[in-house]
């Protein structure tokens, strides 16, 4: 008999963003299969995938068209390098990304994760200004938003603003300037003061995901673009979370008719199948790197599995499904339904605020003692009721696959509402469950 995966997990694994102390006591929930909007554990229990397997899945699991594209690609080749060679999938995908991206983005640089997509944009922006020379070489600073999240590598953490995740590493990071999210006047003040030293402003357009689903007021992104133009500053839009339909349009930038100088894509790019990322930029930036080899204007960066052919095949199939199934168009009534369903949730006494754009939802439960682990309680309650959700602190996040059915969506929101009520009740003073809460380190 094969060894018990839960036991092997407890013996050997170290999970991301997880306090391992206490992990073994509750779980681990071992997912073995998936189907559409559902995950299925080793015992055969089914759960609605309420966070799209961490904001990645788009059309549902085991989509026949993406499955088939991967089978066909594996019969041709699993991997070949992009360093010194090319392959058809990478080339076709680049053309198709350029075709759907905001205007002016014409070049595609691949990598493997959202963090690397951001690292690449930061390094390209920096090097671009250095190579322009003269006054431009003074542009070495970056402006980011408070509560920003751009990934976990040191460069992307430098432009991150979530103290819980990032404060420890401050001594290792480069200096950045923090702007207030959604406050165009604050961005204007910063750029008026230090604009000539700034290489780029980086933002998550419309919605800051890991910061707690912070939704910017309409017009903010547009205003940031105009301020960047005024100060000759490059704009990096990190659409790792918002891209591929999550806010209701293919890219969030479209909603304010903004074309950034860099567009960072990952998570949903392969439909949630494979690790792949892309950093798109303009011909102007690209040309800033051209020159004879001995001029050393080359972009000296590249991850070994960059542009992996299997990942590119999945990404191409993902785009095919968007077209064939008119995913964005068919998403609109589901967004309306979700908004309607959430009105009931927002009215509940346990809920302070519901923030939403498209299919990105944050249900804020307000301040609770961290030792109560309120978000975590909701996750456990939801699991009992057949849904997987993951909180950001005391904000319960819902981000279902775009392919979820109306019925499944109703069920997900109902489970979430019941779970919130049960979690808050279990944490109330005098509740028998509160005393048995697992220890928090
Ligand atoms: C998840 C995320 C990242 C990091 O992506 P990884 O693939 O986890 O490295 C970067 N930016 C945003 C906006 C994200 O949501």
XYZ file of C-alpha atoms and ligand atoms in Angstrom, residues 55 113-115 118 149-151 204 238 240-241 266-267, ligand 1:
29
model
C -6.417 32.991 -8.046
C 5.860 33.369 -11.770
C 4.242 36.664 -10.916
C 7.249 37.578 -8.788
C 7.617 41.946 -11.676
C 1.757 42.973 -3.167
C 3.945 42.094 -6.129
C 5.459 38.760 -5.091
C -1.962 46.638 -9.214
C 0.943 44.238 -12.320
C -0.866 38.993 -12.177
C -4.100 38.790 -10.153
C 1.048 35.224 -14.564
C -1.568 33.341 -12.461
C 0.231 36.499 -6.754
C 0.733 37.829 -7.169
C 2.081 38.024 -7.507
C 3.118 36.952 -7.334
O 2.917 35.872 -8.186
P 3.689 34.491 -7.876
O 3.359 33.650 -9.052
O 3.122 33.978 -6.586
O 5.125 34.816 -7.761
C 2.465 39.267 -7.984
N 1.579 40.264 -8.120
C 0.285 40.119 -7.797
C -0.643 41.266 -7.992
C -0.178 38.902 -7.290
O -1.462 38.772 -6.925
